[in-house]
Structures are given as structure tokens and as C-alpha cells.
Amino acid sequence: MRVATLNLSGDKVFAGIVLILVVGGIALFASAALGLLARAGGDIGKIALTQVVLGLIPGLIALLILRFMDPKTLLKTIVPFYVLTVLLTLVTFIPHVGLTINGAHRWINLGFTTFQPSEFLKLSVILMFAAYLAKAKQKISDIRHGLLPFAGIVGIPCAILLAQPNTSTVLVIGGSCAILYFLAGAPWRDFGIIVATALLALTLLVFWRPYLMNRVLTFFHPMAHASTTGYQIQQSLIAIGSGGLLGRGFGQSVQKFNYLPEPVGDSIFAVYGEEFGFLGTILLVILYVAFAMRGLMIAAEASTQFGSFAVTGLTLLIAFSAFLNISAMLSITPLTGLPLPFISHGGTALMAALASVGIILNVAAHRAKRRAAV
């Protein structure tokens, strides 16, 4: 019998992929932030503060804490964490506490910065549903133990997010949890009900909310709305196309100056495409694919059902966000407003993504420890 050795990373390959995304993301963020110099009200110092001091640093601390947290302790914190994130998301609707931007109630005003609780709500819903599936896996074929808990654990937070409105976050949460439910052995009947309900709700939302209808119409007829709702996608395609095969070079993007909306946010992939070209964008896509594949591999080898479901859900959550952002910037799907994980501006989003990585590495470490002890 061999003695298990201390595994600091949990999974060296997965940790390496995340390290490349985070370090490369900081460099790309710094380049994209230069575009704010030419814009009125563009405060690079404040944006850098929120990204590094309020995002990267606390995110790394959360990663380390969760990486070395005892799995039993982690399980005990899930219900309080879930309740807290739901309550914080409701706080965004309180006047003078919640911050409303362009009609959306998604942020809590902390005075010196803002906090977006939906980023942690995504994490808590995945963990809560994973914990429930691990406990009730043998009974989920019964509607009372399958479909109804899904509606409660996943449906209630999604309803709150739709009221903000935050449709894109609902898509990634709902999609990730639906796949978890399917993998846990949900009957086709229940899975079909979820898919049909989601499609019906999405269709009604598109007709009910003008901004969603505009995104759909712009997606199908981008040139007809080139100066209005289609402006962002047009500028994105110009940026990516002008990058050619090898790109203009790091820091040399032109579109980030006065052309691309949100060059450090939704449109940061377009800045990347312009500076690093087709080959660079392919490399970034490969990194996200590798992230997803390695994460799912860790999930498949997890020592517990909860670990398997949790890692699968968190991996899908980050991968879906990445590919929806990239596909939107390439006009493959309608614009969603989702950030590019580990790269886009948003301290809360970066912190939540790194916390998710900490949990995945925790599960990976216990898998490796169990193997080493055999």
C-alpha cells in the first residue's frame, strides 16, 4: 500500500488551464481597457480596481479556501449559501440599495463599488441541486422527488432573475441544471416537460420584452439594424475580421477606441480577435474546450455522487457562458450580455468563477488521494 502524497493543485492539468486563462485574461483586459482612454467617463483606475482588488484577489482567496475545505464542511454550507444568495438577489429590487442600470435590477450598490449577487446565485443553485440529486438520485423518477424539487430549487431563483431581468443567466443556470437532471436519470417525460416549458417561456419572453425581440430580429437581419441594435455585432465582426490570420498584435486593436461598445466587457473577445487573429481565437476556443473536457473528466472520476454532479454543473456553467459569449460576438447566436469567464470585466463574475475552480480542484484532489492510497 502506497501512502498518499499531498496534492496542492488537485489536478495539475486543470489548474494549468485556469492559470493560462486568468493570466492571459489579465493581459487582454489591460489591453482592452486602453480603449476607455478615448471615452468620456472612462475611468481605467476604477475598472482596474474592481477587476483586480475586488475580483482577482478575493477570488484567489476563495479558490484556496474552497480547495482545502473539508468536503463535509462544504456540504454543510450549501443550504445557507443558497438561501443567502437568493436573498441578496432579492435585495437588488430595494430602492436606493439595489442599483438599476438600463432598466435592469442586477446590482447592489456598496458605495465604493457594486456587487452582482446573480454571479454567486449561479454557483449556489448548481451546488444545491447537485446536493439534492446526490441524496435523492434513486427517487427522481417520481415527480414529487424529481420534477417538483427541480421547479423549486432551480425555478424560483430563475423566476427572480427573469424579473431583474437577466435572461442570459437564466439560460446558463437552467441549461446546466437540466443536463444534471438528465444525467442523474430523469425520465424522458420530465426532461421533455422541462425543455418544452423552457422553449415556451423563452418564446413568450421574446414577444413580451422588446429588447429580446430586437436581439432576435438583429440576429436574423443584422444589416437592417447596423446603426442601432445591430451596432455592437457589426463593430465586433469588423474587429475580428480585421485581425486576419495573425492579428494586429497585442495592444494594437483599433476598434476598442470609440467603436466597440463594452470593450472590457461583452465585446472583449472581439478585441482579442483583432489583436491575435484567427489563430489566436482558435487557441482560446481550444483552451475553453480543454477546460470543459478536463472538468468533465474530473467529474467522471469523483469519489462521491455530490462531487460528480457539482463538478459537472460548475464546468458546464462556465463553459456555456464562454461559448455563448464567443458565439454572440461571431453572430452565431443572438447577443446575450454574458461575460467571457476569467477575462471580461466584472469583479463579482471573476470571484465566482475562481470560487467554482476551487470546488472543482477540491473534488479532484480527493479523487487523486483515494487513488494514491490504493
Tab-separated table of C-alpha atoms in Angstrom:
chain	number	residue	atom	x	y	z
A	1	MET	CA	0.000	0.000	0.000
A	2	ARG	CA	1.384	3.391	-1.009
A	3	VAL	CA	0.949	6.464	1.156
A	4	ALA	CA	-0.977	9.335	-0.462
A	5	THR	CA	1.096	12.430	-1.117
A	6	LEU	CA	-0.128	15.996	-0.613
A	7	ASN	CA	-1.680	17.259	-3.831
A	8	LEU	CA	-1.638	21.054	-3.728
A	9	SER	CA	-3.213	21.668	-7.114
A	10	GLY	CA	-5.850	18.932	-7.070
A	11	ASP	CA	-5.380	18.445	-10.809
A	12	LYS	CA	-2.286	19.952	-12.424
A	13	VAL	CA	-3.693	19.962	-15.949
A	14	PHE	CA	-6.947	21.657	-14.939
A	15	ALA	CA	-5.102	24.142	-12.703
A	16	GLY	CA	-2.715	24.907	-15.592
A	17	ILE	CA	-5.583	25.626	-17.984
A	18	VAL	CA	-7.187	28.000	-15.479
A	19	LEU	CA	-3.827	29.702	-14.821
A	20	ILE	CA	-3.359	30.378	-18.543
A	21	LEU	CA	-6.897	31.774	-18.843
A	22	VAL	CA	-6.504	34.016	-15.782
A	23	VAL	CA	-3.023	35.368	-16.592
A	24	GLY	CA	-3.863	35.781	-20.272
A	25	GLY	CA	-7.162	37.361	-19.268
A	26	ILE	CA	-5.410	39.999	-17.152
A	27	ALA	CA	-3.156	40.924	-20.066
A	28	LEU	CA	-6.067	41.100	-22.512
A	29	PHE	CA	-8.138	43.086	-20.021
A	30	ALA	CA	-5.304	45.611	-19.671
A	31	SER	CA	-5.132	45.995	-23.450
A	32	ALA	CA	-8.893	46.352	-23.858
A	33	ALA	CA	-9.043	48.889	-21.011
A	34	LEU	CA	-6.853	51.253	-23.049
A	35	GLY	CA	-9.888	51.798	-25.252
A	36	LEU	CA	-11.561	53.611	-22.375
A	37	LEU	CA	-8.976	56.412	-22.587
A	38	ALA	CA	-10.774	57.814	-25.619
A	39	ARG	CA	-14.198	57.727	-23.974
A	40	ALA	CA	-15.839	60.300	-21.780
A	41	GLY	CA	-16.205	58.952	-18.278
A	42	GLY	CA	-13.860	56.031	-18.896
A	43	ASP	CA	-12.162	55.543	-15.527
A	44	ILE	CA	-9.424	52.935	-16.044
A	45	GLY	CA	-8.274	53.184	-12.434
A	46	LYS	CA	-11.694	52.308	-11.033
A	47	ILE	CA	-12.193	49.471	-13.515
A	48	ALA	CA	-8.766	48.014	-12.726
A	49	LEU	CA	-9.578	48.271	-9.005
A	50	THR	CA	-12.794	46.280	-9.337
A	51	GLN	CA	-11.156	43.662	-11.547
A	52	VAL	CA	-8.006	43.027	-9.513
A	53	VAL	CA	-8.628	44.193	-5.950
A	54	LEU	CA	-12.324	43.264	-5.788
A	55	GLY	CA	-12.273	40.342	-8.218
A	56	LEU	CA	-8.960	38.578	-8.731
A	57	ILE	CA	-7.550	38.799	-5.204
A	58	PRO	CA	-10.680	37.753	-3.265
A	59	GLY	CA	-11.342	35.183	-5.998
A	60	LEU	CA	-7.954	33.571	-5.440
A	61	ILE	CA	-8.537	33.595	-1.676
A	62	ALA	CA	-11.924	31.908	-2.195
A	63	LEU	CA	-10.283	29.378	-4.536
A	64	LEU	CA	-7.697	28.416	-1.914
A	65	ILE	CA	-10.243	28.201	0.914
A	66	LEU	CA	-12.606	26.006	-1.108
A	67	ARG	CA	-9.749	23.911	-2.495
A	68	PHE	CA	-8.679	22.853	1.011
A	69	MET	CA	-12.085	22.844	2.697
A	70	ASP	CA	-13.236	19.507	4.088
A	71	PRO	CA	-15.946	18.101	1.759
A	72	LYS	CA	-18.303	17.534	4.705
A	73	THR	CA	-17.935	21.172	5.745
A	74	LEU	CA	-18.614	22.256	2.169
A	75	LEU	CA	-21.830	20.227	2.110
A	76	LYS	CA	-22.999	21.825	5.371
A	77	THR	CA	-22.591	25.340	3.932
A	78	ILE	CA	-24.614	24.758	0.768
A	79	VAL	CA	-28.125	25.394	2.127
A	80	PRO	CA	-27.164	28.632	3.981
A	81	PHE	CA	-25.211	29.777	0.927
A	82	TYR	CA	-28.191	29.078	-1.340
A	83	VAL	CA	-30.612	30.965	0.932
A	84	LEU	CA	-28.167	33.892	1.266
A	85	THR	CA	-27.667	34.289	-2.485
A	86	VAL	CA	-31.424	34.161	-3.133
A	87	LEU	CA	-31.993	36.871	-0.504
A	88	LEU	CA	-29.155	39.019	-1.870
A	89	THR	CA	-30.638	38.754	-5.349
A	90	LEU	CA	-33.976	39.971	-3.958
A	91	VAL	CA	-32.156	42.914	-2.343
A	92	THR	CA	-31.414	44.277	-5.827
A	93	PHE	CA	-35.086	45.321	-6.033
A	94	ILE	CA	-34.912	47.506	-2.897
A	95	PRO	CA	-34.789	51.232	-3.851
A	96	HIS	CA	-31.539	53.061	-3.019
A	97	VAL	CA	-29.857	49.739	-2.195
A	98	GLY	CA	-30.250	47.984	-5.487
A	99	LEU	CA	-28.698	49.724	-8.473
A	100	THR	CA	-30.750	49.960	-11.662
A	101	ILE	CA	-28.896	50.310	-14.969
A	102	ASN	CA	-30.806	50.454	-18.279
A	103	GLY	CA	-33.915	49.166	-16.521
A	104	ALA	CA	-32.194	46.100	-15.039
A	105	HIS	CA	-32.088	45.479	-11.249
A	106	ARG	CA	-28.952	43.327	-11.066
A	107	TRP	CA	-26.559	45.110	-8.721
A	108	ILE	CA	-26.252	46.079	-5.072
A	109	ASN	CA	-24.719	49.497	-4.525
A	110	LEU	CA	-21.914	49.251	-1.952
A	111	GLY	CA	-20.921	52.899	-2.362
A	112	PHE	CA	-17.325	52.359	-3.448
A	113	THR	CA	-18.307	49.665	-5.941
A	114	THR	CA	-21.191	47.415	-6.993
A	115	PHE	CA	-21.890	43.751	-6.322
A	116	GLN	CA	-23.822	41.416	-8.640
A	117	PRO	CA	-25.311	38.616	-6.487
A	118	SER	CA	-26.564	36.640	-9.505
A	119	GLU	CA	-22.974	35.521	-10.154
A	120	PHE	CA	-22.943	33.687	-6.831
A	121	LEU	CA	-26.572	32.651	-7.234
A	122	LYS	CA	-25.471	30.630	-10.276
A	123	LEU	CA	-22.917	28.842	-8.133
A	124	SER	CA	-25.300	28.192	-5.237
A	125	VAL	CA	-28.088	26.809	-7.442
A	126	ILE	CA	-25.700	24.307	-9.047
A	127	LEU	CA	-24.368	23.182	-5.659
A	128	MET	CA	-27.836	22.964	-4.115
A	129	PHE	CA	-29.247	20.941	-6.987
A	130	ALA	CA	-26.158	18.699	-7.073
A	131	ALA	CA	-26.515	18.001	-3.344
A	132	TYR	CA	-30.208	17.188	-3.791
A	133	LEU	CA	-29.576	14.848	-6.741
A	134	ALA	CA	-26.863	13.010	-4.827
A	135	LYS	CA	-29.292	12.437	-1.962
A	136	ALA	CA	-32.449	11.630	-3.944
A	137	LYS	CA	-30.994	10.083	-7.107
A	138	GLN	CA	-32.896	6.798	-6.685
A	139	LYS	CA	-36.256	8.571	-6.349
A	140	ILE	CA	-36.187	11.271	-9.027
A	141	SER	CA	-38.326	9.208	-11.415
A	142	ASP	CA	-41.198	10.165	-9.101
A	143	ILE	CA	-42.458	13.671	-9.944
A	144	ARG	CA	-42.632	14.506	-6.223
A	145	HIS	CA	-38.909	13.819	-5.843
A	146	GLY	CA	-37.742	14.913	-9.282
A	147	LEU	CA	-39.670	17.489	-11.276
A	148	LEU	CA	-41.142	19.363	-8.306
A	149	PRO	CA	-37.797	19.810	-6.485
A	150	PHE	CA	-36.288	20.928	-9.803
A	151	ALA	CA	-39.032	23.552	-10.091
A	152	GLY	CA	-38.335	24.725	-6.549
A	153	ILE	CA	-34.542	24.654	-6.352
A	154	VAL	CA	-33.935	25.892	-9.903
A	155	GLY	CA	-37.225	27.506	-10.884
A	156	ILE	CA	-37.585	30.001	-8.026
A	157	PRO	CA	-34.131	31.618	-8.487
A	158	CYS	CA	-34.697	31.694	-12.264
A	159	ALA	CA	-38.034	33.474	-11.748
A	160	ILE	CA	-36.277	36.122	-9.633
A	161	LEU	CA	-33.608	36.552	-12.318
A	162	LEU	CA	-36.245	36.928	-15.033
A	163	ALA	CA	-37.796	39.737	-13.004
A	164	GLN	CA	-34.492	41.666	-12.916
A	165	PRO	CA	-34.416	40.948	-15.990
A	166	ASN	CA	-31.401	38.683	-16.514
A	167	THR	CA	-32.446	36.217	-19.190
A	168	SER	CA	-28.933	35.139	-20.190
A	169	THR	CA	-28.098	33.979	-16.656
A	170	VAL	CA	-31.347	32.001	-16.561
A	171	LEU	CA	-30.276	30.259	-19.766
A	172	VAL	CA	-26.955	29.039	-18.367
A	173	ILE	CA	-28.385	28.040	-14.968
A	174	GLY	CA	-31.401	26.307	-16.455
A	175	GLY	CA	-29.378	24.581	-19.174
A	176	SER	CA	-26.721	23.336	-16.742
A	177	CYS	CA	-29.253	22.045	-14.211
A	178	ALA	CA	-31.393	20.398	-16.913
A	179	ILE	CA	-28.346	18.432	-18.087
A	180	LEU	CA	-27.530	17.466	-14.487
A	181	TYR	CA	-31.118	16.261	-14.058
A	182	PHE	CA	-30.857	14.211	-17.247
A	183	LEU	CA	-27.512	12.676	-16.222
A	184	ALA	CA	-28.984	11.756	-12.841
A	185	GLY	CA	-31.506	9.549	-14.621
A	186	ALA	CA	-34.538	11.788	-15.012
A	187	PRO	CA	-37.353	10.184	-17.044
A	188	TRP	CA	-37.676	11.397	-20.612
A	189	ARG	CA	-41.160	12.575	-19.671
A	190	ASP	CA	-39.829	15.013	-17.069
A	191	PHE	CA	-36.901	16.122	-19.206
A	192	GLY	CA	-39.313	16.777	-22.087
A	193	ILE	CA	-41.568	18.839	-19.809
A	194	ILE	CA	-38.596	20.979	-18.758
A	195	VAL	CA	-37.436	21.560	-22.344
A	196	ALA	CA	-40.964	22.322	-23.590
A	197	THR	CA	-41.618	24.708	-20.694
A	198	ALA	CA	-38.306	26.477	-21.276
A	199	LEU	CA	-38.979	26.913	-25.012
A	200	LEU	CA	-42.495	28.212	-24.354
A	201	ALA	CA	-41.268	30.632	-21.685
A	202	LEU	CA	-38.456	31.883	-23.926
A	203	THR	CA	-40.868	32.410	-26.828
A	204	LEU	CA	-43.285	34.377	-24.628
A	205	LEU	CA	-40.413	36.474	-23.244
A	206	VAL	CA	-39.222	37.356	-26.736
A	207	PHE	CA	-42.671	38.683	-27.638
A	208	TRP	CA	-43.215	40.290	-24.231
A	209	ARG	CA	-39.914	42.109	-23.862
A	210	PRO	CA	-38.985	44.410	-26.756
A	211	TYR	CA	-35.233	44.265	-26.116
A	212	LEU	CA	-35.254	40.485	-26.588
A	213	MET	CA	-37.272	40.796	-29.777
A	214	ASN	CA	-34.787	43.389	-31.039
A	215	ARG	CA	-31.903	40.988	-30.381
A	216	VAL	CA	-33.642	38.209	-32.289
A	217	LEU	CA	-34.515	40.486	-35.235
A	218	THR	CA	-30.958	41.842	-35.266
A	219	PHE	CA	-29.578	38.315	-35.304
A	220	PHE	CA	-31.582	37.421	-38.417
A	221	HIS	CA	-31.193	40.827	-40.133
A	222	PRO	CA	-28.031	42.462	-38.732
A	223	MET	CA	-27.511	44.858	-41.637
A	224	ALA	CA	-31.027	46.243	-41.270
A	225	HIS	CA	-30.145	47.485	-37.779
A	226	ALA	CA	-26.470	48.325	-38.303
A	227	SER	CA	-26.659	51.775	-36.693
A	228	THR	CA	-28.940	50.839	-33.776
A	229	THR	CA	-29.442	47.411	-32.187
A	230	GLY	CA	-27.013	45.802	-34.624
A	231	TYR	CA	-24.202	48.272	-33.985
A	232	GLN	CA	-22.375	46.116	-31.442
A	233	ILE	CA	-22.332	42.984	-33.569
A	234	GLN	CA	-21.283	44.954	-36.659
A	235	GLN	CA	-18.340	46.504	-34.831
A	236	SER	CA	-17.458	43.129	-33.344
A	237	LEU	CA	-17.342	41.459	-36.752
A	238	ILE	CA	-15.256	44.334	-38.151
A	239	ALA	CA	-12.786	43.941	-35.264
A	240	ILE	CA	-12.489	40.167	-35.590
A	241	GLY	CA	-12.310	40.307	-39.385
A	242	SER	CA	-9.605	42.977	-39.395
A	243	GLY	CA	-7.459	40.722	-37.210
A	244	GLY	CA	-6.837	38.433	-40.176
A	245	LEU	CA	-4.814	35.286	-39.619
A	246	LEU	CA	-2.277	36.509	-37.044
A	247	GLY	CA	-3.867	39.724	-35.731
A	248	ARG	CA	-2.660	43.297	-35.447
A	249	GLY	CA	-0.555	42.484	-32.393
A	250	PHE	CA	-1.015	42.772	-28.652
A	251	GLY	CA	-2.387	46.184	-27.667
A	252	GLN	CA	-2.880	47.241	-31.299
A	253	SER	CA	-6.679	46.964	-31.562
A	254	VAL	CA	-8.292	49.943	-33.282
A	255	GLN	CA	-11.949	49.053	-32.694
A	256	LYS	CA	-11.622	49.316	-28.914
A	257	PHE	CA	-11.222	53.084	-29.327
A	258	ASN	CA	-14.682	54.681	-29.691
A	259	TYR	CA	-16.149	51.848	-31.790
A	260	LEU	CA	-16.740	48.668	-29.797
A	261	PRO	CA	-19.326	49.017	-27.018
A	262	GLU	CA	-18.077	47.495	-23.742
A	263	PRO	CA	-14.525	46.664	-24.936
A	264	VAL	CA	-13.636	45.328	-21.466
A	265	GLY	CA	-16.986	43.579	-21.033
A	266	ASP	CA	-19.194	41.749	-23.521
A	267	SER	CA	-17.005	42.675	-26.500
A	268	ILE	CA	-13.599	41.702	-25.117
A	269	PHE	CA	-13.460	38.637	-27.380
A	270	ALA	CA	-13.687	40.974	-30.387
A	271	VAL	CA	-10.684	42.929	-29.071
A	272	TYR	CA	-8.836	39.637	-28.655
A	273	GLY	CA	-9.743	38.560	-32.196
A	274	GLU	CA	-8.463	41.821	-33.655
A	275	GLU	CA	-5.168	41.657	-31.772
A	276	PHE	CA	-4.423	37.928	-32.118
A	277	GLY	CA	-6.248	36.985	-35.310
A	278	PHE	CA	-7.863	33.732	-36.374
A	279	LEU	CA	-5.132	31.525	-34.918
A	280	GLY	CA	-5.357	33.299	-31.583
A	281	THR	CA	-9.126	32.881	-31.373
A	282	ILE	CA	-8.810	29.182	-32.213
A	283	LEU	CA	-6.293	28.824	-29.376
A	284	LEU	CA	-8.689	30.488	-26.911
A	285	VAL	CA	-11.553	28.238	-28.001
A	286	ILE	CA	-9.279	25.202	-27.547
A	287	LEU	CA	-8.479	26.366	-24.006
A	288	TYR	CA	-12.169	26.556	-23.098
A	289	VAL	CA	-12.801	23.162	-24.704
A	290	ALA	CA	-9.882	21.733	-22.710
A	291	PHE	CA	-11.312	23.331	-19.559
A	292	ALA	CA	-14.669	21.655	-20.195
A	293	MET	CA	-13.211	18.260	-21.093
A	294	ARG	CA	-10.858	18.161	-18.106
A	295	GLY	CA	-13.629	19.310	-15.776
A	296	LEU	CA	-15.966	16.576	-17.002
A	297	MET	CA	-13.149	14.047	-16.638
A	298	ILE	CA	-12.716	15.088	-13.001
A	299	ALA	CA	-16.481	14.747	-12.527
A	300	ALA	CA	-16.467	11.232	-14.002
A	301	GLU	CA	-13.741	10.148	-11.562
A	302	ALA	CA	-15.156	11.850	-8.453
A	303	SER	CA	-15.319	9.743	-5.325
A	304	THR	CA	-18.863	10.879	-4.412
A	305	GLN	CA	-22.121	11.462	-6.267
A	306	PHE	CA	-22.237	15.031	-4.988
A	307	GLY	CA	-18.720	15.709	-6.244
A	308	SER	CA	-19.576	14.312	-9.653
A	309	PHE	CA	-22.767	16.364	-10.019
A	310	ALA	CA	-21.216	19.543	-8.581
A	311	VAL	CA	-18.159	19.485	-10.857
A	312	THR	CA	-20.278	18.665	-13.910
A	313	GLY	CA	-22.637	21.557	-13.180
A	314	LEU	CA	-19.891	24.103	-12.448
A	315	THR	CA	-17.920	23.072	-15.531
A	316	LEU	CA	-20.999	23.391	-17.751
A	317	LEU	CA	-21.864	26.740	-16.187
A	318	ILE	CA	-18.500	28.277	-17.100
A	319	ALA	CA	-18.252	26.538	-20.496
A	320	PHE	CA	-21.768	27.613	-21.544
A	321	SER	CA	-21.020	31.224	-20.598
A	322	ALA	CA	-17.780	31.176	-22.608
A	323	PHE	CA	-19.234	29.677	-25.760
A	324	LEU	CA	-22.390	31.823	-25.673
A	325	ASN	CA	-20.235	34.952	-25.383
A	326	ILE	CA	-17.938	33.873	-28.218
A	327	SER	CA	-20.777	32.750	-30.492
A	328	ALA	CA	-22.634	36.034	-29.899
A	329	MET	CA	-19.562	38.070	-30.892
A	330	LEU	CA	-19.326	35.966	-34.068
A	331	SER	CA	-23.070	36.429	-34.775
A	332	ILE	CA	-23.658	32.683	-34.468
A	333	THR	CA	-26.233	33.312	-31.732
A	334	PRO	CA	-28.112	36.458	-30.615
A	335	LEU	CA	-26.363	38.780	-28.169
A	336	THR	CA	-26.687	37.592	-24.576
A	337	GLY	CA	-24.697	40.031	-22.443
A	338	LEU	CA	-22.821	37.176	-20.754
A	339	PRO	CA	-19.201	37.922	-19.768
A	340	LEU	CA	-16.281	35.862	-21.049
A	341	PRO	CA	-15.230	33.818	-17.973
A	342	PHE	CA	-11.877	34.755	-16.363
A	343	ILE	CA	-11.394	37.583	-18.889
A	344	SER	CA	-14.281	40.070	-19.111
A	345	HIS	CA	-14.590	42.992	-16.698
A	346	GLY	CA	-16.627	42.164	-13.614
A	347	GLY	CA	-15.126	41.597	-10.200
A	348	THR	CA	-18.076	39.539	-8.937
A	349	ALA	CA	-18.036	37.292	-12.009
A	350	LEU	CA	-14.287	36.669	-11.720
A	351	MET	CA	-14.569	35.954	-7.993
A	352	ALA	CA	-17.405	33.452	-8.547
A	353	ALA	CA	-15.558	31.720	-11.395
A	354	LEU	CA	-12.421	31.279	-9.281
A	355	ALA	CA	-14.512	30.010	-6.361
A	356	SER	CA	-16.002	27.420	-8.730
A	357	VAL	CA	-12.486	26.351	-9.729
A	358	GLY	CA	-11.622	25.887	-6.047
A	359	ILE	CA	-14.512	23.435	-5.618
A	360	ILE	CA	-13.544	21.523	-8.769
A	361	LEU	CA	-9.933	21.219	-7.588
A	362	ASN	CA	-11.175	20.065	-4.181
A	363	VAL	CA	-13.106	17.198	-5.773
A	364	ALA	CA	-10.113	16.396	-8.000
A	365	ALA	CA	-7.761	16.246	-5.004
A	366	HIS	CA	-9.914	13.761	-3.130
A	367	ARG	CA	-10.156	11.646	-6.252
A	368	ALA	CA	-6.349	11.677	-6.558
A	369	LYS	CA	-5.894	10.998	-2.828
A	370	ARG	CA	-8.149	7.967	-2.971
A	371	ARG	CA	-6.201	6.562	-5.952
A	372	ALA	CA	-2.812	7.147	-4.275
A	373	ALA	CA	-3.911	5.235	-1.167
A	374	VAL	CA	-4.854	2.108	-3.094
